[in-house]
Coordinates of C-alpha atoms and ligand atoms in Angstrom, one line a residue:
M1 CA 43.3 -89.2 70.2
D2 CA 41.8 -86.4 68.3
L3 CA 43.7 -83.8 70.3
I4 CA 47.0 -85.5 69.4
V5 CA 46.1 -85.7 65.8
H6 CA 45.2 -82.1 65.6
S7 CA 47.9 -80.4 67.7
L8 CA 50.7 -82.3 66.0
Y9 CA 49.3 -81.8 62.6
S10 CA 52.2 -79.8 61.1
N11 CA 54.8 -82.2 62.4
K12 CA 53.2 -85.6 61.7
E13 CA 56.2 -87.2 60.1
V14 CA 57.6 -87.7 63.7
F15 CA 55.5 -90.9 63.7
L16 CA 58.3 -92.7 62.0
R17 CA 60.9 -91.6 64.5
E18 CA 58.7 -92.7 67.4
L19 CA 57.9 -96.1 66.0
V20 CA 61.5 -96.8 65.0
S21 CA 62.8 -95.9 68.4
N22 CA 60.2 -98.2 70.0
A23 CA 61.5 -101.0 67.7
S24 CA 65.1 -100.1 68.7
D25 CA 64.2 -100.1 72.4
A26 CA 62.6 -103.6 71.9
L27 CA 65.8 -104.8 70.3
D28 CA 67.9 -103.3 73.0
K29 CA 65.9 -105.1 75.7
L30 CA 66.2 -108.4 73.9
R31 CA 70.0 -108.0 73.4
Y32 CA 70.5 -107.1 77.0
L33 CA 68.4 -110.0 78.3
S34 CA 70.1 -112.4 75.9
V35 CA 73.5 -111.8 77.6
T36 CA 72.4 -113.8 80.5
D37 CA 69.8 -115.9 78.6
P38 CA 71.2 -116.8 75.2
D39 CA 68.1 -119.0 74.6
L40 CA 66.1 -115.9 73.9
L41 CA 67.8 -115.7 70.5
K42 CA 66.9 -119.2 69.5
D43 CA 64.1 -118.1 67.2
G44 CA 66.5 -116.1 65.1
P45 CA 69.8 -114.4 65.8
E46 CA 69.2 -111.3 63.6
L47 CA 68.4 -108.1 65.4
D48 CA 67.0 -105.7 62.9
I49 CA 64.2 -103.4 61.8
R50 CA 62.5 -103.9 58.4
I51 CA 60.2 -101.4 56.8
Q52 CA 58.1 -102.3 53.8
T53 CA 55.8 -99.9 51.9
D54 CA 52.8 -100.6 49.7
K55 CA 52.3 -97.3 47.9
D56 CA 49.3 -98.5 45.9
N57 CA 47.3 -99.3 49.0
G58 CA 48.9 -96.8 51.4
I59 CA 50.2 -99.3 53.9
I60 CA 53.5 -99.3 55.9
T61 CA 54.7 -102.2 57.9
I62 CA 57.5 -101.9 60.5
T63 CA 58.9 -105.2 61.7
D64 CA 61.4 -105.6 64.5
S65 CA 62.9 -108.9 65.8
G66 CA 63.0 -107.5 69.4
I67 CA 61.5 -108.6 72.7
G68 CA 57.8 -108.5 71.5
M69 CA 54.9 -108.4 73.9
T70 CA 52.8 -110.9 75.7
R71 CA 49.0 -110.5 75.7
Q72 CA 49.2 -108.8 79.1
E73 CA 52.0 -106.5 78.0
L74 CA 50.0 -105.5 75.0
V75 CA 47.2 -104.5 77.3
D76 CA 49.5 -102.7 79.8
S77 CA 51.6 -100.9 77.2
L78 CA 49.3 -100.0 74.4
G79 CA 45.9 -100.5 76.0
T80 CA 45.7 -97.1 77.6
I81 CA 47.2 -93.9 76.4
A82 CA 48.0 -93.2 80.1
S83 CA 51.0 -95.5 80.1
S84 CA 52.6 -94.2 76.9
G85 CA 55.0 -91.5 76.1
T86 CA 52.0 -89.8 74.6
A87 CA 50.5 -89.3 78.0
K88 CA 53.6 -87.3 79.1
F89 CA 53.3 -85.2 76.1
L90 CA 49.6 -84.5 76.6
K91 CA 50.2 -83.6 80.2
T92 CA 52.8 -81.0 79.3
L93 CA 50.5 -79.8 76.6
K94 CA 47.8 -79.1 79.1
E95 CA 50.3 -77.5 81.6
S96 CA 51.7 -75.2 79.0
Q97 CA 48.2 -73.9 78.3
E98 CA 49.1 -72.8 74.9
A99 CA 46.6 -73.0 72.2
N100 CA 49.3 -73.4 69.6
V101 CA 51.8 -76.1 70.1
D102 CA 55.1 -75.1 68.6
S103 CA 57.5 -77.7 67.3
N104 CA 60.1 -77.1 70.0
L105 CA 57.7 -78.4 72.5
I106 CA 57.0 -81.4 70.5
G107 CA 60.7 -81.9 70.1
Q108 CA 61.1 -82.2 73.8
F109 CA 58.9 -85.2 74.2
G110 CA 58.5 -88.5 72.6
V111 CA 55.0 -88.5 71.5
G112 CA 55.1 -92.3 71.6
F113 CA 53.3 -95.1 70.0
Y114 CA 50.1 -93.1 69.5
S115 CA 51.8 -90.9 67.0
A116 CA 51.0 -93.7 64.5
F117 CA 47.5 -92.3 64.4
L118 CA 48.8 -89.0 63.1
V119 CA 48.9 -90.6 59.7
S120 CA 46.8 -93.8 60.1
D121 CA 43.1 -94.6 60.0
K122 CA 43.9 -98.0 61.5
V123 CA 46.9 -99.6 63.2
A124 CA 47.6 -103.3 63.8
V125 CA 50.3 -104.5 66.2
S126 CA 51.1 -108.2 65.7
T127 CA 53.6 -109.3 68.4
K128 CA 55.3 -112.4 69.7
S129 CA 57.2 -112.5 72.9
P130 CA 59.7 -115.3 73.7
K131 CA 57.7 -115.7 76.9
S132 CA 54.5 -116.7 75.1
E133 CA 53.6 -119.5 72.7
Q134 CA 51.1 -117.3 70.9
Q135 CA 51.3 -114.3 68.7
Y136 CA 48.7 -111.6 69.4
V137 CA 47.3 -108.8 67.3
W138 CA 46.2 -105.5 68.8
E139 CA 44.1 -103.4 66.5
A140 CA 42.5 -99.9 66.8
E141 CA 41.0 -97.3 64.6
A142 CA 41.7 -93.6 64.9
E143 CA 38.1 -92.8 65.1
S144 CA 37.3 -95.0 68.0
N145 CA 38.5 -95.1 71.6
S146 CA 38.7 -98.8 72.0
Y147 CA 40.9 -101.6 70.7
T148 CA 40.7 -105.3 70.1
I149 CA 43.1 -108.1 70.8
R150 CA 43.0 -111.4 69.1
E151 CA 45.3 -114.3 68.6
E152 CA 47.2 -114.5 65.2
T153 CA 46.0 -117.6 63.4
D154 CA 47.0 -117.0 59.8
P155 CA 50.2 -119.1 59.4
E156 CA 51.5 -116.6 56.8
K157 CA 51.5 -113.8 59.3
L158 CA 53.4 -115.6 62.1
I159 CA 56.7 -114.1 63.0
P160 CA 59.4 -116.0 65.0
R161 CA 59.8 -113.2 67.5
G162 CA 59.2 -109.4 67.8
T163 CA 56.6 -107.0 66.6
R164 CA 55.1 -106.0 63.3
L165 CA 53.2 -102.8 63.1
T166 CA 50.9 -102.3 60.1
L167 CA 49.8 -98.7 59.4
Y168 CA 46.8 -98.2 57.2
L169 CA 47.4 -94.6 56.1
K170 CA 44.8 -91.9 55.9
R171 CA 43.8 -90.9 52.4
D172 CA 45.9 -87.7 52.5
D173 CA 48.9 -89.3 54.0
K174 CA 49.3 -92.2 51.6
G175 CA 52.4 -90.4 50.3
F176 CA 54.3 -91.7 53.3
A177 CA 54.1 -95.2 51.7
H178 CA 56.6 -94.2 49.0
P179 CA 59.8 -96.1 49.5
E180 CA 61.9 -93.0 48.8
R181 CA 60.0 -90.9 51.2
I182 CA 60.5 -93.4 54.0
Q183 CA 64.2 -93.6 53.3
K184 CA 64.5 -89.9 53.4
L185 CA 62.7 -89.6 56.8
L186 CA 64.8 -92.4 58.2
K187 CA 68.0 -90.7 57.2
N188 CA 66.8 -87.6 58.9
Y189 CA 65.5 -89.0 62.1
S190 CA 66.9 -92.4 62.7
Q191 CA 70.5 -92.4 61.4
F192 CA 71.9 -93.1 64.9
V193 CA 69.7 -96.1 65.7
S194 CA 72.3 -98.8 66.5
F195 CA 70.4 -101.7 64.7
P196 CA 70.3 -102.1 61.0
I197 CA 67.2 -100.6 59.4
Y198 CA 66.3 -102.1 56.0
T199 CA 63.8 -100.7 53.6
W200 CA 62.1 -102.5 50.8
Q201 CA 63.4 -100.8 47.6
E202 CA 63.0 -101.2 43.9
K203 CA 66.2 -101.8 42.2
G204 CA 67.3 -102.3 38.6
F205 CA 70.1 -103.6 36.6
T206 CA 70.7 -103.4 32.8
K207 CA 71.1 -106.4 30.6
E208 CA 71.3 -107.2 26.9
V209 CA 68.4 -109.3 25.6
E210 CA 68.0 -110.8 22.2
V211 CA 65.2 -109.5 20.0
D212 CA 63.6 -111.9 17.6
E213 CA 63.5 -110.5 14.0
D214 CA 62.8 -111.8 10.6
P215 CA 65.7 -113.5 9.0
A216 CA 67.4 -110.8 7.0
E217 CA 68.7 -111.3 3.6
V218 CA 72.4 -110.8 3.6
K219 CA 74.4 -110.5 0.5
T220 CA 77.5 -112.6 0.6
E221 CA 80.7 -111.9 -1.2
G222 CA 81.7 -113.8 -4.3
D223 CA 79.5 -115.3 -6.9
G224 CA 77.6 -117.8 -4.7
E225 CA 73.8 -117.7 -4.2
P226 CA 72.6 -115.1 -1.8
K227 CA 72.1 -116.9 1.6
K228 CA 69.5 -116.5 4.2
E229 CA 71.0 -115.8 7.5
V230 CA 69.5 -115.2 10.9
K231 CA 71.2 -112.2 12.3
K232 CA 70.6 -111.9 16.0
K233 CA 69.8 -108.4 17.3
T234 CA 70.1 -107.3 20.9
K235 CA 68.8 -104.4 23.0
T236 CA 69.5 -103.1 26.5
V237 CA 66.7 -103.4 29.0
V238 CA 66.4 -102.5 32.6
E239 CA 65.4 -105.4 34.8
K240 CA 63.5 -104.3 37.9
Y241 CA 63.3 -106.2 41.1
W242 CA 62.7 -105.5 44.8
D243 CA 65.1 -106.1 47.6
W244 CA 66.0 -105.0 51.2
E245 CA 68.4 -102.1 51.4
L246 CA 70.3 -101.0 54.4
T247 CA 69.2 -97.4 55.1
N248 CA 71.0 -96.2 58.3
E249 CA 74.5 -96.1 59.5
T250 CA 74.8 -98.5 62.4
Q251 CA 78.2 -97.5 63.6
P252 CA 77.6 -95.4 66.7
I253 CA 78.9 -91.9 66.4
W254 CA 81.3 -92.3 69.3
L255 CA 83.2 -95.0 67.5
R256 CA 83.9 -92.8 64.6
T257 CA 87.0 -90.7 64.2
P258 CA 86.3 -87.3 65.8
K259 CA 87.6 -85.3 62.8
E260 CA 85.1 -87.1 60.5
V261 CA 82.1 -86.1 62.6
S262 CA 80.5 -82.7 61.9
T263 CA 79.2 -80.4 64.6
E264 CA 75.7 -81.0 63.2
E265 CA 76.1 -84.7 63.7
Y266 CA 77.2 -84.3 67.3
N267 CA 74.3 -81.9 68.0
E268 CA 71.8 -84.2 66.3
F269 CA 73.0 -87.2 68.3
Y270 CA 72.7 -85.1 71.5
K271 CA 69.2 -84.0 70.8
K272 CA 68.0 -87.4 69.9
T273 CA 69.7 -89.2 72.7
F274 CA 68.8 -86.8 75.5
N275 CA 65.4 -85.6 74.2
E276 CA 66.7 -82.1 74.0
Y277 CA 65.5 -79.5 71.6
L278 CA 68.3 -77.0 71.9
D279 CA 71.8 -77.5 70.6
P280 CA 74.4 -78.1 73.3
L281 CA 76.8 -75.2 74.2
A282 CA 79.8 -77.4 73.7
S283 CA 80.8 -81.0 73.1
S284 CA 83.9 -83.0 73.5
H285 CA 84.7 -86.4 71.9
F286 CA 87.6 -88.4 73.2
T287 CA 89.0 -91.9 73.3
T288 CA 91.6 -93.4 75.5
E289 CA 93.8 -96.3 74.8
G290 CA 96.1 -98.4 76.9
E291 CA 95.3 -99.3 80.5
V292 CA 91.8 -98.0 80.6
E293 CA 90.0 -98.1 77.3
F294 CA 86.9 -96.2 76.6
R295 CA 85.3 -93.7 74.3
S296 CA 83.1 -90.9 75.3
I297 CA 81.3 -87.8 74.1
L298 CA 80.4 -85.2 76.7
Y299 CA 78.1 -82.2 76.2
V300 CA 77.4 -79.0 78.1
P301 CA 73.6 -78.5 77.8
A302 CA 72.2 -75.1 76.9
T303 CA 70.0 -75.2 80.0
K304 CA 69.3 -72.4 82.4
K305 CA 71.1 -72.6 85.8
E306 CA 67.9 -73.1 87.7
D307 CA 67.2 -76.3 85.9
I308 CA 70.6 -77.7 86.7
T309 CA 69.7 -78.3 90.3
D310 CA 67.5 -81.2 89.3
R311 CA 70.1 -84.0 90.0
K312 CA 67.9 -87.0 89.4
T313 CA 68.5 -86.7 85.7
K314 CA 69.8 -89.5 83.5
N315 CA 72.7 -87.6 82.1
I316 CA 75.4 -90.2 81.5
R317 CA 74.6 -93.3 79.4
L318 CA 77.0 -96.1 80.0
Y319 CA 77.6 -98.7 77.2
V320 CA 79.8 -101.8 77.3
K321 CA 80.8 -102.9 73.9
R322 CA 78.1 -100.8 72.3
V323 CA 75.3 -102.4 74.4
F324 CA 73.5 -99.9 76.5
I325 CA 73.9 -100.8 80.2
S326 CA 72.5 -98.0 82.4
D327 CA 71.9 -94.3 82.8
D328 CA 70.7 -94.6 86.3
F329 CA 73.7 -93.3 88.3
D330 CA 72.1 -90.5 90.3
G331 CA 75.3 -88.8 91.3
E332 CA 76.8 -91.9 92.8
L333 CA 79.5 -92.4 90.2
F334 CA 80.4 -88.8 89.3
P335 CA 80.7 -85.8 91.4
R336 CA 77.3 -84.1 91.8
Y337 CA 78.5 -80.7 90.9
L338 CA 79.3 -82.1 87.4
S339 CA 76.0 -83.7 87.1
F340 CA 74.7 -81.3 84.5
V341 CA 77.2 -82.7 82.0
K342 CA 75.5 -85.1 79.6
G343 CA 77.1 -87.7 77.5
V344 CA 77.8 -91.3 76.5
V345 CA 80.6 -93.6 77.7
D346 CA 81.4 -96.8 76.0
S347 CA 84.0 -99.3 77.4
N348 CA 85.3 -102.6 76.1
D349 CA 86.9 -103.4 79.4
L350 CA 83.9 -104.0 81.5
P351 CA 81.7 -107.1 81.6
L352 CA 78.2 -106.7 80.2
N353 CA 76.7 -107.5 83.5
V354 CA 78.8 -104.9 85.3
S355 CA 77.6 -104.1 88.8
R356 CA 77.6 -100.7 90.5
E357 CA 80.4 -102.0 92.7
I358 CA 82.7 -103.1 89.9
L359 CA 82.0 -99.8 88.2
Q360 CA 82.9 -97.7 91.2
E361 CA 86.2 -99.6 91.6
S362 CA 87.0 -99.5 88.0
R363 CA 89.6 -97.0 86.7
I364 CA 87.1 -95.9 84.1
V365 CA 85.4 -93.8 86.7
S366 CA 88.5 -92.0 88.0
S367 CA 89.7 -91.6 84.5
L368 CA 86.4 -90.1 83.4
W369 CA 86.5 -87.7 86.4
G370 CA 89.8 -86.4 85.0
Y371 CA 88.2 -85.8 81.6
F372 CA 85.2 -84.2 83.2
Y373 CA 87.4 -81.7 85.1
C374 CA 89.5 -80.8 82.1
F375 CA 86.4 -80.5 79.9
C376 CA 84.5 -78.3 82.3
A377 CA 87.6 -76.2 83.1
F378 CA 88.0 -75.6 79.5
Q379 CA 84.5 -74.5 79.0
Y380 CA 84.2 -72.1 81.9
Ligands
ADP401 P1 57.6 -95.2 75.6 O1 58.4 -95.6 74.4 O2 58.0 -93.8 76.0 O3 57.6 -96.1 76.7 P2 55.4 -95.5 73.7 O4 54.1 -94.9 73.7 O5 56.3 -95.2 72.6 O6 56.1 -95.0 75.1 O7 55.4 -97.1 73.9 C1 54.6 -97.6 75.0 C2 55.2 -99.0 75.3 O8 54.7 -100.0 74.4 C3 56.7 -99.2 75.3 O9 57.2 -98.8 76.6 C4 56.8 -100.7 75.1 O10 56.6 -101.4 76.4 C5 55.6 -101.0 74.2 N1 56.1 -101.1 72.9 C6 55.9 -100.2 71.9 N2 56.4 -100.6 70.7 C7 57.0 -101.8 70.9 C8 57.7 -102.7 70.1 N3 58.0 -102.5 68.8 N4 58.1 -103.9 70.7 C9 57.9 -104.1 72.0 N5 57.2 -103.3 72.8 C10 56.8 -102.1 72.3
MG402 MG1 58.5 -94.8 72.5

């Protein structure tokens, strides 16, 4: 764990991106499974991510209402560094044999769950799977190489479904527990997450309040006796309160009007979605209407020709009604010589449980081919 902590030192804010994408993955899994098993949502229909900060104590909690983990899944997923995105990162780190890790290298890989230890002394993961009656808590400290798992028994800490991460920040990193800091990082890294992310923010509104004052003597007109009159004074005060605030934009970029999306936004979306660290050479955003309806953004990666021969890459992400369906096409759906093109396709015409056969017969595929050709012909 030490190695991760030190080699990533300069880029430690990525922890938030990693943990938020895990939360988003967990929500995606739940949403996907609930299509065939609506009962999975019975403990709460909301699919969201909520981040609360306690700046006085340096604590961040990240809660998702996603698929959660059973006890066994906790052991399998978080128990060993070997099964995490972190492992892939470390492997590459070794292979690259570079003493200094540059941030481009980091950008290529999800550093995964263990990035939580970049900023935390201690991490607790409290999680409830719909498959399990119990909620379990996994806990580990940055200094140690072991973890504990116990059942959650405190009724106040029970969640209906999903996962709550509690990060106990290191002394020097407590600044991450400022609500504005978290909000800024989320806007930077996680604006394309397709579930709402709420942060706990302090708000204020102004109101007039009465101030008690001694009854003032007021001289009245005419020759009557001077009367004592209570004149009420008011002043404006700011009433503070805390509430959840929506922090990201949940409308996927491909549903927006092309002319309202900047090149930077297209490039950021590309890099985040495909784990790329270089901007694409070109991109194309198009929508079709009428017989076959879909929206798509295609990209030409800035990769060397040699790397293009690797065809087992997951280059096209298919969504149906904004739900991620599959990226595992392996050249079956699109001509192999175009397999270097990356992108997303979203259709409203296909059933969520679309099969490979349906997809192959669908006009979407032939229609997309056409766009692929035009797009590539245009680029080269
Ligand atoms: P990766 O995301 O690349 O699989 P991570 O290290 O980020 O690697 O996470 C390891 C695994 O832990 C995930 O694959 C997932 O099974 C599990 N996991 C992490 N965070 C969550 C979460 N919020 N809800 C459910 N499962 C999670
Ligand atoms: Mg991850």
